[in-house]
Amino acid sequence: MRWINSHPGAGARLTLALMPFVLLLLAYMIGSAERLADNPNDKLLPGLVALGDAINRMALVPDVRSGQYLLWSDTVASLGRLFAGLGIATAIALLLGLLIGILPMVRAALSPFVGAISMVPPLALLPILFIVMGLGEASKITLIVIGVTPIMIRDLALKAIELPREMIVKAETLSASSWQIALRVVLPQILPRLITCLRLQLGPAWLFLIAAEAISSDSGLGYRIFLVRRYLSMDVIFPYVIWITLLAVATDLLLDRLRIAVFPWSDLEKGK
Amino acid sequence: MSALSIKNLWKEYGDQIVLENVSIEIESRAFVALVGPSGCGKSTFLRMLLGQEVQTKGDILLDGLPLPREPGADRGVVFQRYSVFPHLTVLGNVMLGKELLASRLAGRLFGKARRAVEEEARAMIAAVGLMGSESKYPAQLSGGMQQRLALAQALIMRPKVLLLDEPFGALDPGIRAEIHTLMKRLWHEAPMTVVMVTHDMREAFTLATRVVAFERPRDRPEEKLRYGATITRDIAIWPPRKAGAPSIFRPDRDGPVSSQGQ
């Protein structure tokens, strides 16, 4: 049988899926063990025990100075900023994307502008944000909003424009006004895309969040990573990076489940 | 009443002349099939009747009044594809028109008003043979069922004119024959004029009261740009079909419709 036609069974699929993770972990453990054998005080690739100690210290024991469980207080601070940023971005993108998508007048006025704005590198704007808005939460949230909104607007507008013209005409023959077409025909059909778009923007959003936290903050996952970097504390950095990845993966999965639960028809369409 | 009167209609895209000097009177309750080779402008003609495109010159009158320059509820339409809304169930699709008409702000009905519309929609769904599929989404329906749904969705608005753009072109022959029977019954029952674009001559002659052919009288390569298509044949079916009445000479010709004596 040709290779392109042989599919893994359920068990094989799970094994194959886990394999790269296990291999990565093995490679790390071997590297770590070799370095520790050379120098027991090596900080670059700490062993599993050291990592466990660090996780225990950060997540389960209150910090001596602040009395807080650092991992959790950092997570709350970071997720607060992330979701505030993504929430604002989603609201703006939905409104502008819908308007650009269905109203030719608005499209003519805003589409080139949004296209140009989306090309501005957001990190280059970070100093401006810090100068104008100060070093507080507002500038970090704004960075996320500036970073992800233009792309979301363009994506949603494209999705709305892509809707077959026949559908819009059909709605017109059913007596729909522009408002009703937006509300009952276009909006429900771009909402699933909004969720997918949000999933794709999770990566960039985390990037902007950590960049902002690294430069100026007193809490947050990005702040902690860049703080302990000074002491070469790889035993803290590695668990933090894995934790951030887990948070992002979980958000991604939850958003996809949400789409299927709320818009069951969007999954049916995909199979066609 | 729903008579269409088309007078000296021209359609040009830039330099390209697509249709030239098309004039035709379509009497109320007629079933006109538009046939012709690909690219002869019959779909363009239909889109102008629909209001999706605007003619370059000439007039289209519905019951003596010029058509508005955009689609409206007096003209229903069924396209070959994308006629139904994928995010609404069968029931939701059929109710949509009535909901939009009754609730201009929310586009939705609730409570008693909704139940009344729902009842009407269920009757319409049953009439096109989709009973039992009310809660399915279009992606769960076959092509033939989707077109039945599109018909129900259009007809619940009681349009004066129903425009069909190759509605059954993608269906296989068995399904097509079934939906022809349905189409004939709907035309007999609903007070509307039907204009249908089709590639299928058999379909045209089975359903229509009148078959109209579009062709380019001048079709040499160097003439293509500056000469458009126009109506070259206008064949009245004989013995005549009449909406709501059985065929005089062979009552069984039109299938179960006229044998039921309608």
Short mmCIF file of N, CA and C in Angstrom, two decimals, chain A residues 2-92:
data_model
loop_
_atom_site.label_atom_id
_atom_site.label_comp_id
_atom_site.label_asym_id
_atom_site.label_seq_id
_atom_site.Cartn_x
_atom_site.Cartn_y
_atom_site.Cartn_z
N ARG A 2 0.43 2.26 -0.69
CA ARG A 2 1.21 3.50 -0.73
C ARG A 2 1.21 4.18 0.64
N TRP A 3 2.28 4.93 0.91
CA TRP A 3 2.38 5.61 2.20
C TRP A 3 1.26 6.61 2.40
N ILE A 4 0.85 7.25 1.31
CA ILE A 4 -0.18 8.28 1.47
C ILE A 4 -1.51 7.69 1.88
N ASN A 5 -1.66 6.36 1.76
CA ASN A 5 -2.94 5.75 2.08
C ASN A 5 -2.96 5.01 3.41
N SER A 6 -1.83 4.97 4.11
CA SER A 6 -1.86 4.25 5.38
C SER A 6 -2.08 5.23 6.53
N HIS A 7 -3.17 4.99 7.26
CA HIS A 7 -3.55 5.89 8.35
C HIS A 7 -3.29 5.22 9.70
N PRO A 8 -2.89 5.99 10.72
CA PRO A 8 -2.68 5.40 12.04
C PRO A 8 -4.01 5.09 12.71
N GLY A 9 -4.05 4.02 13.53
CA GLY A 9 -5.23 3.73 14.32
C GLY A 9 -5.27 4.66 15.53
N ALA A 10 -6.28 4.47 16.40
CA ALA A 10 -6.45 5.38 17.53
C ALA A 10 -5.23 5.34 18.47
N GLY A 11 -4.77 4.11 18.78
CA GLY A 11 -3.63 3.98 19.69
C GLY A 11 -2.37 4.56 19.07
N ALA A 12 -2.13 4.18 17.80
CA ALA A 12 -0.94 4.66 17.11
C ALA A 12 -0.96 6.18 17.00
N ARG A 13 -2.14 6.73 16.80
CA ARG A 13 -2.26 8.18 16.66
C ARG A 13 -1.78 8.88 17.94
N LEU A 14 -2.25 8.32 19.10
CA LEU A 14 -1.87 8.91 20.38
C LEU A 14 -0.36 8.79 20.59
N THR A 15 0.17 7.59 20.30
CA THR A 15 1.61 7.37 20.46
C THR A 15 2.41 8.35 19.61
N LEU A 16 1.98 8.47 18.33
CA LEU A 16 2.69 9.36 17.42
C LEU A 16 2.61 10.81 17.88
N ALA A 17 1.43 11.18 18.41
CA ALA A 17 1.26 12.55 18.86
C ALA A 17 2.16 12.84 20.06
N LEU A 18 2.30 11.86 20.96
CA LEU A 18 3.09 12.08 22.17
C LEU A 18 4.59 12.02 21.89
N MET A 19 4.97 11.29 20.81
CA MET A 19 6.37 11.00 20.57
C MET A 19 7.26 12.26 20.55
N PRO A 20 6.92 13.31 19.77
CA PRO A 20 7.82 14.46 19.74
C PRO A 20 8.01 15.08 21.12
N PHE A 21 6.93 15.12 21.92
CA PHE A 21 7.03 15.70 23.27
C PHE A 21 8.00 14.88 24.12
N VAL A 22 7.81 13.54 24.07
CA VAL A 22 8.67 12.65 24.86
C VAL A 22 10.12 12.78 24.41
N LEU A 23 10.35 12.83 23.09
CA LEU A 23 11.70 12.96 22.57
C LEU A 23 12.36 14.24 23.06
N LEU A 24 11.59 15.34 23.02
CA LEU A 24 12.12 16.63 23.47
C LEU A 24 12.52 16.54 24.94
N LEU A 25 11.63 15.94 25.76
CA LEU A 25 11.90 15.80 27.18
C LEU A 25 13.16 14.95 27.40
N LEU A 26 13.26 13.83 26.65
CA LEU A 26 14.42 12.95 26.76
C LEU A 26 15.70 13.70 26.43
N ALA A 27 15.68 14.43 25.31
CA ALA A 27 16.86 15.17 24.87
C ALA A 27 17.28 16.14 25.97
N TYR A 28 16.27 16.82 26.57
CA TYR A 28 16.58 17.76 27.63
C TYR A 28 17.23 17.04 28.82
N MET A 29 16.64 15.89 29.21
CA MET A 29 17.14 15.18 30.40
C MET A 29 18.56 14.68 30.17
N ILE A 30 18.82 14.17 28.96
CA ILE A 30 20.17 13.70 28.67
C ILE A 30 21.16 14.86 28.74
N GLY A 31 20.81 15.97 28.07
CA GLY A 31 21.68 17.15 28.07
C GLY A 31 21.93 17.64 29.48
N SER A 32 20.84 17.71 30.25
CA SER A 32 20.93 18.19 31.63
C SER A 32 21.84 17.28 32.47
N ALA A 33 21.62 15.95 32.32
CA ALA A 33 22.41 15.00 33.12
C ALA A 33 23.89 15.12 32.79
N GLU A 34 24.21 15.28 31.48
CA GLU A 34 25.62 15.39 31.09
C GLU A 34 26.26 16.64 31.67
N ARG A 35 25.54 17.76 31.57
CA ARG A 35 26.11 19.01 32.08
C ARG A 35 26.28 18.96 33.60
N LEU A 36 25.29 18.37 34.28
CA LEU A 36 25.37 18.28 35.74
C LEU A 36 26.49 17.34 36.17
N ALA A 37 26.77 16.31 35.34
CA ALA A 37 27.87 15.40 35.66
C ALA A 37 29.20 16.14 35.61
N ASP A 38 29.33 17.06 34.59
CA ASP A 38 30.55 17.87 34.48
C ASP A 38 30.66 18.84 35.65
N ASN A 39 29.53 19.52 35.95
CA ASN A 39 29.55 20.58 36.94
C ASN A 39 28.24 20.58 37.72
N PRO A 40 28.25 20.09 38.95
CA PRO A 40 27.00 19.96 39.72
C PRO A 40 26.31 21.31 39.96
N ASN A 41 27.01 22.41 39.81
CA ASN A 41 26.40 23.72 40.04
C ASN A 41 25.90 24.38 38.76
N ASP A 42 25.87 23.60 37.65
CA ASP A 42 25.46 24.18 36.37
C ASP A 42 24.04 24.74 36.47
N LYS A 43 23.83 25.95 35.92
CA LYS A 43 22.50 26.57 36.00
C LYS A 43 21.75 26.54 34.69
N LEU A 44 22.47 26.16 33.60
CA LEU A 44 21.87 26.29 32.26
C LEU A 44 20.75 25.29 32.01
N LEU A 45 20.99 24.01 32.32
CA LEU A 45 19.99 22.97 32.11
C LEU A 45 19.73 22.26 33.44
N PRO A 46 18.94 22.86 34.34
CA PRO A 46 18.72 22.25 35.64
C PRO A 46 18.00 20.91 35.51
N GLY A 47 18.26 19.99 36.43
CA GLY A 47 17.62 18.68 36.41
C GLY A 47 16.17 18.76 36.84
N LEU A 48 15.48 17.62 36.74
CA LEU A 48 14.06 17.62 37.05
C LEU A 48 13.80 17.97 38.51
N VAL A 49 14.69 17.56 39.41
CA VAL A 49 14.52 17.86 40.83
C VAL A 49 14.57 19.36 41.07
N ALA A 50 15.58 19.99 40.44
CA ALA A 50 15.70 21.44 40.60
C ALA A 50 14.48 22.16 40.03
N LEU A 51 14.01 21.67 38.88
CA LEU A 51 12.81 22.28 38.27
C LEU A 51 11.62 22.11 39.21
N GLY A 52 11.48 20.90 39.79
CA GLY A 52 10.39 20.65 40.73
C GLY A 52 10.46 21.58 41.93
N ASP A 53 11.67 21.77 42.43
CA ASP A 53 11.87 22.69 43.55
C ASP A 53 11.39 24.09 43.20
N ALA A 54 11.79 24.53 41.99
CA ALA A 54 11.45 25.90 41.57
C ALA A 54 9.94 26.05 41.42
N ILE A 55 9.31 25.01 40.82
CA ILE A 55 7.85 25.09 40.65
C ILE A 55 7.19 25.16 42.01
N ASN A 56 7.66 24.33 42.94
CA ASN A 56 7.13 24.34 44.30
C ASN A 56 7.27 25.73 44.92
N ARG A 57 8.46 26.31 44.74
CA ARG A 57 8.76 27.61 45.35
C ARG A 57 7.86 28.71 44.76
N MET A 58 7.66 28.66 43.44
CA MET A 58 6.90 29.73 42.79
C MET A 58 5.39 29.57 42.96
N ALA A 59 4.93 28.29 42.95
CA ALA A 59 3.48 28.10 42.87
C ALA A 59 2.84 27.76 44.21
N LEU A 60 3.58 27.10 45.10
CA LEU A 60 2.94 26.55 46.29
C LEU A 60 3.39 27.19 47.60
N VAL A 61 4.48 27.97 47.56
CA VAL A 61 4.95 28.61 48.79
C VAL A 61 4.83 30.13 48.62
N PRO A 62 4.23 30.81 49.60
CA PRO A 62 4.10 32.27 49.46
C PRO A 62 5.47 32.93 49.46
N ASP A 63 5.58 33.98 48.67
CA ASP A 63 6.83 34.74 48.56
C ASP A 63 7.13 35.40 49.91
N VAL A 64 8.41 35.39 50.33
CA VAL A 64 8.77 35.91 51.64
C VAL A 64 8.45 37.40 51.74
N ARG A 65 8.77 38.13 50.65
CA ARG A 65 8.63 39.58 50.71
C ARG A 65 7.17 40.04 50.59
N SER A 66 6.47 39.51 49.56
CA SER A 66 5.12 40.04 49.30
C SER A 66 4.02 39.16 49.91
N GLY A 67 4.37 37.93 50.31
CA GLY A 67 3.35 37.03 50.86
C GLY A 67 2.42 36.47 49.81
N GLN A 68 2.76 36.64 48.50
CA GLN A 68 1.89 36.14 47.43
C GLN A 68 2.47 34.86 46.84
N TYR A 69 1.58 34.05 46.27
CA TYR A 69 2.06 32.91 45.50
C TYR A 69 2.41 33.44 44.12
N LEU A 70 3.70 33.56 43.80
CA LEU A 70 4.13 34.35 42.65
C LEU A 70 3.55 33.87 41.33
N LEU A 71 3.60 32.54 41.09
CA LEU A 71 3.14 32.05 39.79
C LEU A 71 1.69 32.46 39.55
N TRP A 72 0.87 32.35 40.63
CA TRP A 72 -0.56 32.65 40.44
C TRP A 72 -0.78 34.15 40.31
N SER A 73 -0.09 34.94 41.12
CA SER A 73 -0.31 36.39 41.00
C SER A 73 0.20 36.89 39.65
N ASP A 74 1.32 36.29 39.17
CA ASP A 74 1.81 36.66 37.84
C ASP A 74 0.80 36.27 36.75
N THR A 75 0.24 35.06 36.90
CA THR A 75 -0.72 34.58 35.90
C THR A 75 -1.94 35.49 35.86
N VAL A 76 -2.46 35.84 37.05
CA VAL A 76 -3.65 36.69 37.10
C VAL A 76 -3.35 38.03 36.43
N ALA A 77 -2.18 38.61 36.74
CA ALA A 77 -1.82 39.91 36.17
C ALA A 77 -1.73 39.82 34.65
N SER A 78 -1.03 38.77 34.17
CA SER A 78 -0.83 38.65 32.72
C SER A 78 -2.13 38.38 31.98
N LEU A 79 -2.92 37.41 32.50
CA LEU A 79 -4.16 37.07 31.80
C LEU A 79 -5.12 38.25 31.81
N GLY A 80 -5.11 39.02 32.91
CA GLY A 80 -5.96 40.21 32.96
C GLY A 80 -5.64 41.15 31.80
N ARG A 81 -4.36 41.43 31.62
CA ARG A 81 -3.94 42.31 30.52
C ARG A 81 -4.29 41.70 29.17
N LEU A 82 -3.97 40.40 29.04
CA LEU A 82 -4.18 39.73 27.75
C LEU A 82 -5.65 39.77 27.33
N PHE A 83 -6.54 39.40 28.27
CA PHE A 83 -7.94 39.32 27.90
C PHE A 83 -8.56 40.71 27.75
N ALA A 84 -8.08 41.67 28.54
CA ALA A 84 -8.57 43.04 28.33
C ALA A 84 -8.20 43.49 26.92
N GLY A 85 -6.94 43.25 26.54
CA GLY A 85 -6.49 43.66 25.21
C GLY A 85 -7.28 42.96 24.11
N LEU A 86 -7.40 41.63 24.23
CA LEU A 86 -8.10 40.87 23.20
C LEU A 86 -9.58 41.24 23.14
N GLY A 87 -10.16 41.50 24.32
CA GLY A 87 -11.57 41.88 24.36
C GLY A 87 -11.82 43.18 23.61
N ILE A 88 -11.00 44.19 23.91
CA ILE A 88 -11.16 45.47 23.23
C ILE A 88 -10.92 45.29 21.73
N ALA A 89 -9.87 44.54 21.39
CA ALA A 89 -9.55 44.32 19.97
C ALA A 89 -10.72 43.64 19.26
N THR A 90 -11.32 42.64 19.91
CA THR A 90 -12.43 41.92 19.30
C THR A 90 -13.62 42.84 19.03
N ALA A 91 -13.94 43.68 20.02
CA ALA A 91 -15.08 44.58 19.85
C ALA A 91 -14.85 45.53 18.68
N ILE A 92 -13.66 46.14 18.65
CA ILE A 92 -13.37 47.08 17.56
C ILE A 92 -13.38 46.36 16.22
#
